[in-house]
mmCIF file of C-alpha atoms in Angstrom:
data_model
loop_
_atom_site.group_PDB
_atom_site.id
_atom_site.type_symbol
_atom_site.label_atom_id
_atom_site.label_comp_id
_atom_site.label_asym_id
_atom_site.label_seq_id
_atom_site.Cartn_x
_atom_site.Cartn_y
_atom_site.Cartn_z
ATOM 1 C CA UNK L 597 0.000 0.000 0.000
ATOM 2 C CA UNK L 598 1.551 3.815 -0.520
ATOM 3 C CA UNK L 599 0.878 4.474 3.289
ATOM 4 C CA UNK L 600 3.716 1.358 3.950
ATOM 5 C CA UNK L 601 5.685 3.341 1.638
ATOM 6 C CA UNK L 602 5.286 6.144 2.555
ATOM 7 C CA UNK L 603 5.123 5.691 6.637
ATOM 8 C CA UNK L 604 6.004 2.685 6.878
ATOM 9 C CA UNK L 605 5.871 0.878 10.463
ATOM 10 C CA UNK L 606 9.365 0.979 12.177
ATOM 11 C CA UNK L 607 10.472 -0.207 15.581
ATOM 12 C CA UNK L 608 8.985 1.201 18.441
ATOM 13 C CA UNK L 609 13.007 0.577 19.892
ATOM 14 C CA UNK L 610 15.539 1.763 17.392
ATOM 15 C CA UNK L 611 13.393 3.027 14.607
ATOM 16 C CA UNK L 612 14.469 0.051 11.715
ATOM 17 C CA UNK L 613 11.632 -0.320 9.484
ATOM 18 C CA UNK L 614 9.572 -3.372 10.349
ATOM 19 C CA UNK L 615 6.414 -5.500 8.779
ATOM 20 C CA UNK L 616 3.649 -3.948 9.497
ATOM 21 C CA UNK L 617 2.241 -6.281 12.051
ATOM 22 C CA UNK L 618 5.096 -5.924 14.129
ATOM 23 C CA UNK L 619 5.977 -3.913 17.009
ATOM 24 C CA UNK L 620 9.658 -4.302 17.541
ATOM 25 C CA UNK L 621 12.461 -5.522 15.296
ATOM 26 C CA UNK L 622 14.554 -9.009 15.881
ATOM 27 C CA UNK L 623 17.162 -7.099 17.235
ATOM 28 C CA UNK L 624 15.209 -5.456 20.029
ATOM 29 C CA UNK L 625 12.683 -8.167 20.906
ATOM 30 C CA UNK L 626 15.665 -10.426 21.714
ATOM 31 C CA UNK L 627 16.514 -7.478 23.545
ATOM 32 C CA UNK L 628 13.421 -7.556 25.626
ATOM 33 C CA UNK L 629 13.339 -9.102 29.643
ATOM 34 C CA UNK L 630 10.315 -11.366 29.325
ATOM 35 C CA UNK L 631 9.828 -13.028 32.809
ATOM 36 C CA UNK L 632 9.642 -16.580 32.259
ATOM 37 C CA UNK L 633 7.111 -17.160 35.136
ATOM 38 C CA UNK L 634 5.471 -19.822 35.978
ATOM 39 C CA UNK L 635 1.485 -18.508 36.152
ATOM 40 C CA UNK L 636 0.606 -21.838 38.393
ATOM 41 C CA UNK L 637 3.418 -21.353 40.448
ATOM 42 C CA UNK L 638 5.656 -19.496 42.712
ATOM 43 C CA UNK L 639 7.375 -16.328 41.547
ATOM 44 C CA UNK L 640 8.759 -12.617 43.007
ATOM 45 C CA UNK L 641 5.209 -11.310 41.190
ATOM 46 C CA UNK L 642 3.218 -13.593 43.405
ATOM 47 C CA UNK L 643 5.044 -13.283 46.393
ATOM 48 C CA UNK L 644 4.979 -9.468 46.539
ATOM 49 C CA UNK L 645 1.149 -9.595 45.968
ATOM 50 C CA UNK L 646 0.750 -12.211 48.945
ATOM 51 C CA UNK L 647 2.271 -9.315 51.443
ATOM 52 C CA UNK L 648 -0.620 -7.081 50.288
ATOM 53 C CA UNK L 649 -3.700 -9.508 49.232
ATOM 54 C CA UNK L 650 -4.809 -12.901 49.438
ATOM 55 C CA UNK L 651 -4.013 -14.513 45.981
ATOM 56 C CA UNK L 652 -4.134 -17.412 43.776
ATOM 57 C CA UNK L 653 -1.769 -16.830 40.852
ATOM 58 C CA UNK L 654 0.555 -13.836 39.637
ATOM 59 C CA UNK L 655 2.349 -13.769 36.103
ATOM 60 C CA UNK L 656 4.207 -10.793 34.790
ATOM 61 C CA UNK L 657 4.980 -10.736 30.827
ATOM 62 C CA UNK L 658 8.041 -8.103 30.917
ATOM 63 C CA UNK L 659 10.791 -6.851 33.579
ATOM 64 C CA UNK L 660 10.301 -2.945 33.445
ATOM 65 C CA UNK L 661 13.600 -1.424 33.785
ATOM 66 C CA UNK L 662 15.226 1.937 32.949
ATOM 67 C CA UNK L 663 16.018 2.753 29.438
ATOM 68 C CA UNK L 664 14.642 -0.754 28.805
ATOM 69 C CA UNK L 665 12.463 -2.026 25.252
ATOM 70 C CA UNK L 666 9.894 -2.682 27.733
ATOM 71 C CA UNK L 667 9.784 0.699 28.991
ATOM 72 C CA UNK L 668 9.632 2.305 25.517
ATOM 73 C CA UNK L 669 6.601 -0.380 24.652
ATOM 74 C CA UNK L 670 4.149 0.800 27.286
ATOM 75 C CA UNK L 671 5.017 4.619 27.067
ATOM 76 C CA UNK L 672 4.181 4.329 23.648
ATOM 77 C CA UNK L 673 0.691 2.400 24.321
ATOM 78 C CA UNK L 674 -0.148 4.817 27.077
ATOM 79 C CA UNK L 675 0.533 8.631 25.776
ATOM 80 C CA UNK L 676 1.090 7.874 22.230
ATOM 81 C CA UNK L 677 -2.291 6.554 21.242
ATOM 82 C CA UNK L 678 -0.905 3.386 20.344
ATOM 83 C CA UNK L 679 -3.523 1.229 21.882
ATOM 84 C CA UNK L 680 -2.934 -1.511 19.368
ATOM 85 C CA UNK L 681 0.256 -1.982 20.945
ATOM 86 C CA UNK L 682 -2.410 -4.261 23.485
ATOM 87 C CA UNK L 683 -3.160 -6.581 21.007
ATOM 88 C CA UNK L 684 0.687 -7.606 20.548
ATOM 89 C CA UNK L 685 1.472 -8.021 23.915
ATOM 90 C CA UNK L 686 -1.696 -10.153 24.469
ATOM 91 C CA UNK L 687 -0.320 -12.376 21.540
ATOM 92 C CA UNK L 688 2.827 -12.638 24.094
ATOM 93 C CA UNK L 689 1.080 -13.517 26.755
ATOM 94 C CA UNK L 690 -0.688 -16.007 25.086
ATOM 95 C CA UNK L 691 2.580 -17.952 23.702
ATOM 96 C CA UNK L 692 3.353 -17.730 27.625
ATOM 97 C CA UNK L 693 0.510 -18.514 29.582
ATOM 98 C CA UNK L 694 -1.425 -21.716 29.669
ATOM 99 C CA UNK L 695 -4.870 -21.796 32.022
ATOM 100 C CA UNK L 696 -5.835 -25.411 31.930
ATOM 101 C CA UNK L 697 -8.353 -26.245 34.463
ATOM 102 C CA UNK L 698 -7.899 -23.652 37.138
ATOM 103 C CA UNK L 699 -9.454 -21.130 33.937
ATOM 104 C CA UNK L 700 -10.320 -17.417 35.848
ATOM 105 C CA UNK L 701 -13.988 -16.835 35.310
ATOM 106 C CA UNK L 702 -13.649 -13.258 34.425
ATOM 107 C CA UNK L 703 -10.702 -11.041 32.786
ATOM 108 C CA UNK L 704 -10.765 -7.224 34.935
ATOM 109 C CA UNK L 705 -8.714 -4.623 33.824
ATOM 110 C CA UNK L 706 -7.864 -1.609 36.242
ATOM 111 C CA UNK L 707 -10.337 1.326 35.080
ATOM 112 C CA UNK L 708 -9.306 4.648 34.777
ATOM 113 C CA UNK L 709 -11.472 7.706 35.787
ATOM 114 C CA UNK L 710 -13.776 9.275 33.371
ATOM 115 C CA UNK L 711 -12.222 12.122 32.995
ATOM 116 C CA UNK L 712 -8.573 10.838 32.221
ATOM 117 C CA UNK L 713 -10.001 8.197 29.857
ATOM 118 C CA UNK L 714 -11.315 11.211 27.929
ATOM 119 C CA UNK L 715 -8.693 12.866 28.252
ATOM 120 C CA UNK L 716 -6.288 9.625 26.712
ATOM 121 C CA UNK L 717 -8.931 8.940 24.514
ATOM 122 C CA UNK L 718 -8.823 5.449 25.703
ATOM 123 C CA UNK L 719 -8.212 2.981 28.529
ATOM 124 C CA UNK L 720 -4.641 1.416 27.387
ATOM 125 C CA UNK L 721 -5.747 -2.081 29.011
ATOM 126 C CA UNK L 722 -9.037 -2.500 26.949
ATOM 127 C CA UNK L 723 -7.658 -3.877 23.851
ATOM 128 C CA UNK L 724 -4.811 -6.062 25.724
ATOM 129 C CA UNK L 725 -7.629 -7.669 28.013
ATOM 130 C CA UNK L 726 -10.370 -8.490 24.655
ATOM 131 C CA UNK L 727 -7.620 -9.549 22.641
ATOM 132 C CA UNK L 728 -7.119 -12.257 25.681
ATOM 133 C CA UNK L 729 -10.842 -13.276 26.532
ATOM 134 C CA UNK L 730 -10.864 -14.127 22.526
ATOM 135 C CA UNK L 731 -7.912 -16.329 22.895
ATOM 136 C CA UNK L 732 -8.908 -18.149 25.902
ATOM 137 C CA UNK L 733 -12.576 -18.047 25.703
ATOM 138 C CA UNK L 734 -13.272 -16.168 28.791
ATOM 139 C CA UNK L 735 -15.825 -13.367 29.524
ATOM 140 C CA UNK L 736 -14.133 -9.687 30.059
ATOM 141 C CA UNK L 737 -15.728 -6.946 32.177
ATOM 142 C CA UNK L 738 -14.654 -3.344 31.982
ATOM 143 C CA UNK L 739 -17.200 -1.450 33.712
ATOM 144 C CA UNK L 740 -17.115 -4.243 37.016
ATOM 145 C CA UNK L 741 -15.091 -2.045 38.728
ATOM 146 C CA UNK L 742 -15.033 1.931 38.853
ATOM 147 C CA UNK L 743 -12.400 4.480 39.957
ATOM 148 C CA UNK L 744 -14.085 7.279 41.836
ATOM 149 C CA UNK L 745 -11.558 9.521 42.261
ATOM 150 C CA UNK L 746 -9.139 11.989 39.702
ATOM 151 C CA UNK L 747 -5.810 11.696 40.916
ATOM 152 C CA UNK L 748 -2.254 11.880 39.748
ATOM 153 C CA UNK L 749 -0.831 8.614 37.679
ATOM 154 C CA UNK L 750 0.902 6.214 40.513
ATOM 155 C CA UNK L 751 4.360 6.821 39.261
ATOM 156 C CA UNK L 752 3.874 10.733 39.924
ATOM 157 C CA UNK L 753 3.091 10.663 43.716
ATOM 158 C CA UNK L 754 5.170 9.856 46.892
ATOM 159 C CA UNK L 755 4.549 6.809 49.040
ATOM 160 C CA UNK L 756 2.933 8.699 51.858
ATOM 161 C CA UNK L 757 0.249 9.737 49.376
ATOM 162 C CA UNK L 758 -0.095 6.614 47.598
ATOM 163 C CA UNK L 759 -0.310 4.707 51.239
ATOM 164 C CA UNK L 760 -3.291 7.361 52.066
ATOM 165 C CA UNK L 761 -5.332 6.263 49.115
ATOM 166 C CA UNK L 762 -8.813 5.026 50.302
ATOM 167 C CA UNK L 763 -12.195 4.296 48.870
ATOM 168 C CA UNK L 764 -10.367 5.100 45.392
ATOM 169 C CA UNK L 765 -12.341 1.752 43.439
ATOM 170 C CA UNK L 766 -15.743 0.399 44.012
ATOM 171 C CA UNK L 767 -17.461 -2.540 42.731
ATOM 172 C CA UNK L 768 -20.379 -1.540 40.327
ATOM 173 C CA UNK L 769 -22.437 -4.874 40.737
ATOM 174 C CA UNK L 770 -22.592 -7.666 42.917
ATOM 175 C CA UNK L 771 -19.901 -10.502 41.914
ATOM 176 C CA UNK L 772 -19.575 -13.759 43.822
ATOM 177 C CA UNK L 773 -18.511 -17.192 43.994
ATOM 178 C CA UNK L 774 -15.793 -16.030 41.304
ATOM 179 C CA UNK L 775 -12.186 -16.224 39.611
ATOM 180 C CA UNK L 776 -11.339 -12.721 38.892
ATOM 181 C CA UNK L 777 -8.134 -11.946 37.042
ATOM 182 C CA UNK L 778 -6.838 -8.616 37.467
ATOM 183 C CA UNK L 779 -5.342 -7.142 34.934
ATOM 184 C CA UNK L 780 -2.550 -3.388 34.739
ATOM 185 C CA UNK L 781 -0.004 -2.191 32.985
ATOM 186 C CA UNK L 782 2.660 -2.455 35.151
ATOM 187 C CA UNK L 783 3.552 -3.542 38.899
ATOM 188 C CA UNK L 784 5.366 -0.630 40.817
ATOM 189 C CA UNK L 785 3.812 -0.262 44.702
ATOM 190 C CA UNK L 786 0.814 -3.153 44.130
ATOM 191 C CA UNK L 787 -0.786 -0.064 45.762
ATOM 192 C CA UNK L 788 -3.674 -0.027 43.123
ATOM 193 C CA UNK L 789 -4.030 -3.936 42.598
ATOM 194 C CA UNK L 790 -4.682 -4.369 46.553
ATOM 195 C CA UNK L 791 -7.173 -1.733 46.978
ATOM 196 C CA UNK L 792 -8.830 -3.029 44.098
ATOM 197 C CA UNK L 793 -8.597 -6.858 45.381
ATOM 198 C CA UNK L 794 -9.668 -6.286 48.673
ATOM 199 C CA UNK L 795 -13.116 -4.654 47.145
ATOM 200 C CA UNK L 796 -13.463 -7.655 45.003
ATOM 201 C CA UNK L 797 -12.919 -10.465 48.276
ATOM 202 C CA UNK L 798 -14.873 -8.141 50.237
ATOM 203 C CA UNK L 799 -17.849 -8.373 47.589
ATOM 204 C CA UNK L 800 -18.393 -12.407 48.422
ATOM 205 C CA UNK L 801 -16.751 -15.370 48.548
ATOM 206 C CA UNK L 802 -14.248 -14.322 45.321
ATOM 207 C CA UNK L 803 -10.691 -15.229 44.657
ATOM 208 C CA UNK L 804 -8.214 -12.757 42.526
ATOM 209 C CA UNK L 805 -5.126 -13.370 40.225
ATOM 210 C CA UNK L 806 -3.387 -11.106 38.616
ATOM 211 C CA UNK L 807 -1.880 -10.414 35.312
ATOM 212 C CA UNK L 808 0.563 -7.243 34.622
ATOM 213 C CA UNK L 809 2.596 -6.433 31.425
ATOM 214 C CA UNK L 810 5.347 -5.500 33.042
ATOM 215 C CA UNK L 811 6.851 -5.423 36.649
ATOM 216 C CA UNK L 812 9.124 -2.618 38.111
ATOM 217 C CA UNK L 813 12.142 -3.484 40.371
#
């Protein structure tokens, strides 16, 4: 087509010009720190979620480090409008991750408030979490849980103020009896993924996993 011609698609990384249906050259994506965990098992993810939440299984795609491919991936999908980016990395986590019986009943992503999703012009989640309940045949549900406050992105405030977040989600319909896998961008505090866990346990007799595209050191 003259658009590939003319812009054609080039590495998110180092700027080499790429297939189209790419999102990073060889080069790079052997550069990238994929995790390697094991989703039924024991890993760093997991056991940093079990100080903060009751949980049944943790996987991490990525390792999100400074200067890092990883780092320049989800920048772009977040303030670039790149949200397509979400359908790649769900094709990643689908080479990684194999339910098997203990299947999560429903796939959650983290909402953002009204008015920054307008603002974005998007929730960068949405298309990474559809993309996965079409691979894996399970049900999605963006609008179970709700942000009611406008605040600051996690990475921009201190501790003390992320540690005096309260009654920042809310569940917007009764949900029990099920599997809920959380799903974020990326793992910094677990601030956000507890307060949103503890609302879902708290709604009946639920259990939560959870699912990030990258975790910080």
């Amino acid at each position: 087509m003259i658009l590939d011609v003319t812009f054609p698609n080039r590495c998110i990384s180092c700027s080499r010009i790429i297939d189209g249906k790419l999102l990073v050259c060889n080069l790079c994506l052997a550069q990238i720190r994929f995790s390697h965990f094991d989703y039924h098992g024991e890993n760093i993810l997991k056991e940093r979620c079990k100080l903060l939440f009751p949980i049944e299984n943790a996987y991490a795609l990525m390792e999100f480090e400074k200067e890092s491919v990883s780092r320049k991936i989800i920048h772009q999908l977040k303030y670039q409008s790149r949200e397509k980016i979400g359908k790649i990395l769900a094709e990643w986590t689908h080479e990684r991750i194999e339910f098997n019986h203990e299947k999560p009943d429903i796939l959650a992503s983290v909402p953002l408030h009204p008015k920054k999703q307008r603002k974005r012009g998007y929730n960068q989640l949405h298309v990474y979490t559809e993309t996965l309940a079409e691979f894996y045949n399970i049900p999605y549900q963006h609008d179970l849980l709700k942000r009611n406050h406008y605040s600051k992105a996690q990475a921009l405030k201190n501790k003390k103020h992320r540690l005096e977040s309260q009654n920042t989600f809310s569940i917007t319909r009764s949900v029990s009896n099920q599997h809920i896998l959380l799903i974020d961008d990326v793992f910094t505090t677990g601030n956000t993924l507890s307060m949103i866990a503890w609302e879902i346990l708290k709604a009946g007799n639920n259990k939560v996993s959870v699912l990030v595209m990258a975790m910080d050191e």
